Amino acid sequence: MRKIVLVLGVLAFGATNAQEAQAQVFLGPTVAFHDDFDFGLGATLGVKMPALGERIGFLGDFILFFPDADNLDYLEINANVTYDLNAGDPTFKPFGILGLNVARASVDVDGIGDNSNTEIGLNVGAGVTFDVGKINPMVGLRLELSGGEGFVLFASLPFDVSGN
């Protein structure tokens, strides 16, 4: 688990260091719904990287879910590449998602202790960003082909923190 978090951290750090290449960096709160683990709260980091291509970006998030079950904790870390689809309207930007998912479930059983499981999986999905200046609200759907094995609806309110 530590190695995975380290790799994801390095990827995110590298993406944020892309500011030198005129990248736009967005950071903001996220709310999500997982079909198995109910609602969650977290943070999203988005980076547009024109040096890699006009339509390519990075979308990472950390979401802590609040399942409707006693003594169960569930969290996800996602690192995705996004591809902007051409919609013709600059304020309405659909995008595709392909990436990695790290899902961790932990159950605390009285008298026995903590039992946890961490899995790595693949994400595919799509979403829409509404470009309204320094704030770019986004909504989307992410299917987890393994790891979290479900679907996640998410909404985020990222702010442009790059100063561009």
PDB file of C-alpha atoms in Angstrom:
ATOM      1  CA  MET A   1       0.000   0.000   0.000  1.00  0.00           C
ATOM      2  CA  ARG A   2       2.808   2.435   0.848  1.00  0.00           C
ATOM      3  CA  LYS A   3       4.455   1.855  -2.521  1.00  0.00           C
ATOM      4  CA  ILE A   4       1.187   2.550  -4.339  1.00  0.00           C
ATOM      5  CA  VAL A   5       0.573   5.747  -2.409  1.00  0.00           C
ATOM      6  CA  LEU A   6       4.168   6.807  -3.056  1.00  0.00           C
ATOM      7  CA  VAL A   7       3.823   6.202  -6.813  1.00  0.00           C
ATOM      8  CA  LEU A   8       0.524   8.124  -6.928  1.00  0.00           C
ATOM      9  CA  GLY A   9       2.091  10.954  -4.931  1.00  0.00           C
ATOM     10  CA  VAL A  10       5.024  11.158  -7.328  1.00  0.00           C
ATOM     11  CA  LEU A  11       2.624  11.226 -10.285  1.00  0.00           C
ATOM     12  CA  ALA A  12       0.591  14.013  -8.693  1.00  0.00           C
ATOM     13  CA  PHE A  13       3.747  15.939  -7.794  1.00  0.00           C
ATOM     14  CA  GLY A  14       5.037  15.559 -11.338  1.00  0.00           C
ATOM     15  CA  ALA A  15       1.702  16.722 -12.696  1.00  0.00           C
ATOM     16  CA  THR A  16       1.699  19.816 -10.489  1.00  0.00           C
ATOM     17  CA  ASN A  17       5.300  20.577 -11.463  1.00  0.00           C
ATOM     18  CA  ALA A  18       4.046  20.754 -15.042  1.00  0.00           C
ATOM     19  CA  GLN A  19       3.168  24.365 -14.249  1.00  0.00           C
ATOM     20  CA  GLU A  20       6.468  25.247 -15.877  1.00  0.00           C
ATOM     21  CA  ALA A  21       4.909  24.044 -19.141  1.00  0.00           C
ATOM     22  CA  GLN A  22       1.941  26.439 -18.694  1.00  0.00           C
ATOM     23  CA  ALA A  23      -0.296  23.767 -17.172  1.00  0.00           C
ATOM     24  CA  GLN A  24      -3.508  24.720 -15.448  1.00  0.00           C
ATOM     25  CA  VAL A  25      -3.845  23.199 -11.988  1.00  0.00           C
ATOM     26  CA  PHE A  26      -7.222  22.797 -10.292  1.00  0.00           C
ATOM     27  CA  LEU A  27      -7.848  21.725  -6.695  1.00  0.00           C
ATOM     28  CA  GLY A  28     -11.147  21.410  -4.873  1.00  0.00           C
ATOM     29  CA  PRO A  29     -13.664  19.478  -2.789  1.00  0.00           C
ATOM     30  CA  THR A  30     -15.446  16.412  -4.124  1.00  0.00           C
ATOM     31  CA  VAL A  31     -18.638  14.608  -3.200  1.00  0.00           C
ATOM     32  CA  ALA A  32     -19.259  11.097  -4.521  1.00  0.00           C
ATOM     33  CA  PHE A  33     -21.688   8.193  -4.438  1.00  0.00           C
ATOM     34  CA  HIS A  34     -20.425   4.602  -4.719  1.00  0.00           C
ATOM     35  CA  ASP A  35     -23.024   1.949  -5.547  1.00  0.00           C
ATOM     36  CA  ASP A  36     -21.743  -0.296  -2.709  1.00  0.00           C
ATOM     37  CA  PHE A  37     -20.365   2.183  -0.165  1.00  0.00           C
ATOM     38  CA  ASP A  38     -22.822   5.106  -0.209  1.00  0.00           C
ATOM     39  CA  PHE A  39     -21.682   8.715  -0.025  1.00  0.00           C
ATOM     40  CA  GLY A  40     -18.158  10.020   0.252  1.00  0.00           C
ATOM     41  CA  LEU A  41     -16.214  13.261   0.621  1.00  0.00           C
ATOM     42  CA  GLY A  42     -12.764  14.087  -0.629  1.00  0.00           C
ATOM     43  CA  ALA A  43     -10.530  16.265  -2.742  1.00  0.00           C
ATOM     44  CA  THR A  44      -9.735  16.390  -6.446  1.00  0.00           C
ATOM     45  CA  LEU A  45      -6.567  17.501  -8.229  1.00  0.00           C
ATOM     46  CA  GLY A  46      -6.857  18.255 -11.937  1.00  0.00           C
ATOM     47  CA  VAL A  47      -4.040  19.287 -14.249  1.00  0.00           C
ATOM     48  CA  LYS A  48      -4.329  20.283 -17.889  1.00  0.00           C
ATOM     49  CA  MET A  49      -0.999  19.529 -19.584  1.00  0.00           C
ATOM     50  CA  PRO A  50      -0.736  21.151 -22.996  1.00  0.00           C
ATOM     51  CA  ALA A  51       2.854  19.944 -23.350  1.00  0.00           C
ATOM     52  CA  LEU A  52       1.475  16.379 -23.687  1.00  0.00           C
ATOM     53  CA  GLY A  53      -1.388  17.407 -25.961  1.00  0.00           C
ATOM     54  CA  GLU A  54      -4.159  19.969 -26.011  1.00  0.00           C
ATOM     55  CA  ARG A  55      -6.770  17.502 -24.824  1.00  0.00           C
ATOM     56  CA  ILE A  56      -4.806  15.444 -22.285  1.00  0.00           C
ATOM     57  CA  GLY A  57      -4.910  15.998 -18.546  1.00  0.00           C
ATOM     58  CA  PHE A  58      -4.561  14.343 -15.144  1.00  0.00           C
ATOM     59  CA  LEU A  59      -7.427  13.880 -12.676  1.00  0.00           C
ATOM     60  CA  GLY A  60      -6.620  12.474  -9.260  1.00  0.00           C
ATOM     61  CA  ASP A  61      -8.753  12.219  -6.171  1.00  0.00           C
ATOM     62  CA  PHE A  62      -8.902  10.922  -2.643  1.00  0.00           C
ATOM     63  CA  ILE A  63     -12.380  10.008  -1.358  1.00  0.00           C
ATOM     64  CA  LEU A  64     -13.383   8.714   2.059  1.00  0.00           C
ATOM     65  CA  PHE A  65     -16.755   6.942   1.888  1.00  0.00           C
ATOM     66  CA  PHE A  66     -19.256   6.539   4.727  1.00  0.00           C
ATOM     67  CA  PRO A  67     -20.879   3.114   4.252  1.00  0.00           C
ATOM     68  CA  ASP A  68     -24.125   2.296   6.000  1.00  0.00           C
ATOM     69  CA  ALA A  69     -22.502  -0.516   7.999  1.00  0.00           C
ATOM     70  CA  ASP A  70     -21.061  -0.493  11.486  1.00  0.00           C
ATOM     71  CA  ASN A  71     -17.269  -0.672  11.864  1.00  0.00           C
ATOM     72  CA  LEU A  72     -16.624  -0.494   8.087  1.00  0.00           C
ATOM     73  CA  ASP A  73     -14.255   2.092   6.595  1.00  0.00           C
ATOM     74  CA  TYR A  74     -13.753   2.502   2.855  1.00  0.00           C
ATOM     75  CA  LEU A  75     -11.531   4.868   0.888  1.00  0.00           C
ATOM     76  CA  GLU A  76     -10.309   5.285  -2.655  1.00  0.00           C
ATOM     77  CA  ILE A  77      -7.348   6.941  -4.319  1.00  0.00           C
ATOM     78  CA  ASN A  78      -7.692   7.448  -8.061  1.00  0.00           C
ATOM     79  CA  ALA A  79      -5.137   8.555 -10.650  1.00  0.00           C
ATOM     80  CA  ASN A  80      -6.653   9.059 -14.091  1.00  0.00           C
ATOM     81  CA  VAL A  81      -5.666  10.404 -17.470  1.00  0.00           C
ATOM     82  CA  THR A  82      -8.407  12.476 -19.070  1.00  0.00           C
ATOM     83  CA  TYR A  83      -9.057  13.161 -22.720  1.00  0.00           C
ATOM     84  CA  ASP A  84     -11.188  16.189 -23.579  1.00  0.00           C
ATOM     85  CA  LEU A  85     -13.791  15.503 -26.238  1.00  0.00           C
ATOM     86  CA  ASN A  86     -14.594  18.265 -28.689  1.00  0.00           C
ATOM     87  CA  ALA A  87     -18.096  19.558 -27.991  1.00  0.00           C
ATOM     88  CA  GLY A  88     -17.776  22.840 -29.870  1.00  0.00           C
ATOM     89  CA  ASP A  89     -18.873  24.854 -26.811  1.00  0.00           C
ATOM     90  CA  PRO A  90     -15.877  26.117 -24.768  1.00  0.00           C
ATOM     91  CA  THR A  91     -17.911  26.318 -21.542  1.00  0.00           C
ATOM     92  CA  PHE A  92     -19.210  22.718 -21.747  1.00  0.00           C
ATOM     93  CA  LYS A  93     -16.329  20.221 -21.998  1.00  0.00           C
ATOM     94  CA  PRO A  94     -17.028  16.462 -21.964  1.00  0.00           C
ATOM     95  CA  PHE A  95     -14.067  14.210 -21.179  1.00  0.00           C
ATOM     96  CA  GLY A  96     -13.169  10.538 -21.010  1.00  0.00           C
ATOM     97  CA  ILE A  97     -11.368   8.879 -18.089  1.00  0.00           C
ATOM     98  CA  LEU A  98      -8.887   6.001 -17.994  1.00  0.00           C
ATOM     99  CA  GLY A  99      -6.778   5.276 -14.938  1.00  0.00           C
ATOM    100  CA  LEU A 100      -5.932   3.419 -11.756  1.00  0.00           C
ATOM    101  CA  ASN A 101      -7.946   2.921  -8.599  1.00  0.00           C
ATOM    102  CA  VAL A 102      -6.655   1.927  -5.169  1.00  0.00           C
ATOM    103  CA  ALA A 103      -9.514   0.796  -2.921  1.00  0.00           C
ATOM    104  CA  ARG A 104      -9.144  -0.014   0.772  1.00  0.00           C
ATOM    105  CA  ALA A 105     -11.840  -1.545   2.950  1.00  0.00           C
ATOM    106  CA  SER A 106     -11.304  -2.038   6.664  1.00  0.00           C
ATOM    107  CA  VAL A 107     -13.568  -3.739   9.205  1.00  0.00           C
ATOM    108  CA  ASP A 108     -13.058  -3.454  12.951  1.00  0.00           C
ATOM    109  CA  VAL A 109     -14.434  -6.578  14.628  1.00  0.00           C
ATOM    110  CA  ASP A 110     -14.802  -6.417  18.413  1.00  0.00           C
ATOM    111  CA  GLY A 111     -12.466  -8.830  20.144  1.00  0.00           C
ATOM    112  CA  ILE A 112     -10.744  -9.878  16.925  1.00  0.00           C
ATOM    113  CA  GLY A 113      -9.181  -6.657  15.669  1.00  0.00           C
ATOM    114  CA  ASP A 114      -8.891  -4.903  12.343  1.00  0.00           C
ATOM    115  CA  ASN A 115      -9.294  -6.814   9.091  1.00  0.00           C
ATOM    116  CA  SER A 116      -8.486  -4.853   5.927  1.00  0.00           C
ATOM    117  CA  ASN A 117      -8.145  -5.411   2.217  1.00  0.00           C
ATOM    118  CA  THR A 118      -6.474  -3.198  -0.397  1.00  0.00           C
ATOM    119  CA  GLU A 119      -6.981  -3.744  -4.121  1.00  0.00           C
ATOM    120  CA  ILE A 120      -5.751  -2.049  -7.274  1.00  0.00           C
ATOM    121  CA  GLY A 121      -8.063  -1.720 -10.230  1.00  0.00           C
ATOM    122  CA  LEU A 122      -8.788   0.075 -13.471  1.00  0.00           C
ATOM    123  CA  ASN A 123     -11.119   3.028 -14.009  1.00  0.00           C
ATOM    124  CA  VAL A 124     -12.997   3.964 -17.156  1.00  0.00           C
ATOM    125  CA  GLY A 125     -15.570   6.702 -17.330  1.00  0.00           C
ATOM    126  CA  ALA A 126     -16.701  10.049 -18.577  1.00  0.00           C
ATOM    127  CA  GLY A 127     -17.651  13.439 -17.261  1.00  0.00           C
ATOM    128  CA  VAL A 128     -18.367  17.042 -18.059  1.00  0.00           C
ATOM    129  CA  THR A 129     -16.527  20.169 -16.958  1.00  0.00           C
ATOM    130  CA  PHE A 130     -18.253  23.547 -17.001  1.00  0.00           C
ATOM    131  CA  ASP A 131     -15.616  26.205 -17.677  1.00  0.00           C
ATOM    132  CA  VAL A 132     -16.759  29.335 -15.839  1.00  0.00           C
ATOM    133  CA  GLY A 133     -13.378  30.983 -15.221  1.00  0.00           C
ATOM    134  CA  LYS A 134     -11.416  30.284 -12.049  1.00  0.00           C
ATOM    135  CA  ILE A 135     -13.979  27.660 -10.941  1.00  0.00           C
ATOM    136  CA  ASN A 136     -14.598  24.603 -13.122  1.00  0.00           C
ATOM    137  CA  PRO A 137     -17.439  22.486 -11.690  1.00  0.00           C
ATOM    138  CA  MET A 138     -17.397  18.915 -12.949  1.00  0.00           C
ATOM    139  CA  VAL A 139     -19.627  15.861 -12.748  1.00  0.00           C
ATOM    140  CA  GLY A 140     -18.933  12.367 -13.951  1.00  0.00           C
ATOM    141  CA  LEU A 141     -19.289   8.624 -13.731  1.00  0.00           C
ATOM    142  CA  ARG A 142     -16.391   6.256 -13.142  1.00  0.00           C
ATOM    143  CA  LEU A 143     -16.686   2.483 -13.588  1.00  0.00           C
ATOM    144  CA  GLU A 144     -14.210   0.439 -11.560  1.00  0.00           C
ATOM    145  CA  LEU A 145     -13.381  -2.682 -13.527  1.00  0.00           C
ATOM    146  CA  SER A 146     -11.527  -4.196 -10.585  1.00  0.00           C
ATOM    147  CA  GLY A 147     -10.416  -2.910  -7.202  1.00  0.00           C
ATOM    148  CA  GLY A 148     -13.509  -1.065  -5.985  1.00  0.00           C
ATOM    149  CA  GLU A 149     -15.607  -3.038  -8.493  1.00  0.00           C
ATOM    150  CA  GLY A 150     -18.588  -0.756  -8.909  1.00  0.00           C
ATOM    151  CA  PHE A 151     -19.536   2.614 -10.191  1.00  0.00           C
ATOM    152  CA  VAL A 152     -18.960   6.024  -8.681  1.00  0.00           C
ATOM    153  CA  LEU A 153     -20.889   9.192  -9.457  1.00  0.00           C
ATOM    154  CA  PHE A 154     -18.829  12.242  -8.550  1.00  0.00           C
ATOM    155  CA  ALA A 155     -19.117  16.011  -8.491  1.00  0.00           C
ATOM    156  CA  SER A 156     -16.284  18.401  -7.789  1.00  0.00           C
ATOM    157  CA  LEU A 157     -15.809  22.137  -7.481  1.00  0.00           C
ATOM    158  CA  PRO A 158     -12.143  22.643  -8.396  1.00  0.00           C
ATOM    159  CA  PHE A 159     -10.577  26.106  -8.325  1.00  0.00           C
ATOM    160  CA  ASP A 160      -7.746  27.211 -10.615  1.00  0.00           C
ATOM    161  CA  VAL A 161      -4.710  27.409  -8.312  1.00  0.00           C
ATOM    162  CA  SER A 162      -2.078  27.707 -11.038  1.00  0.00           C
ATOM    163  CA  GLY A 163      -2.186  31.478 -11.332  1.00  0.00           C
ATOM    164  CA  ASN A 164      -2.450  31.271 -15.131  1.00  0.00           C
TER     165      ASN A 164
END
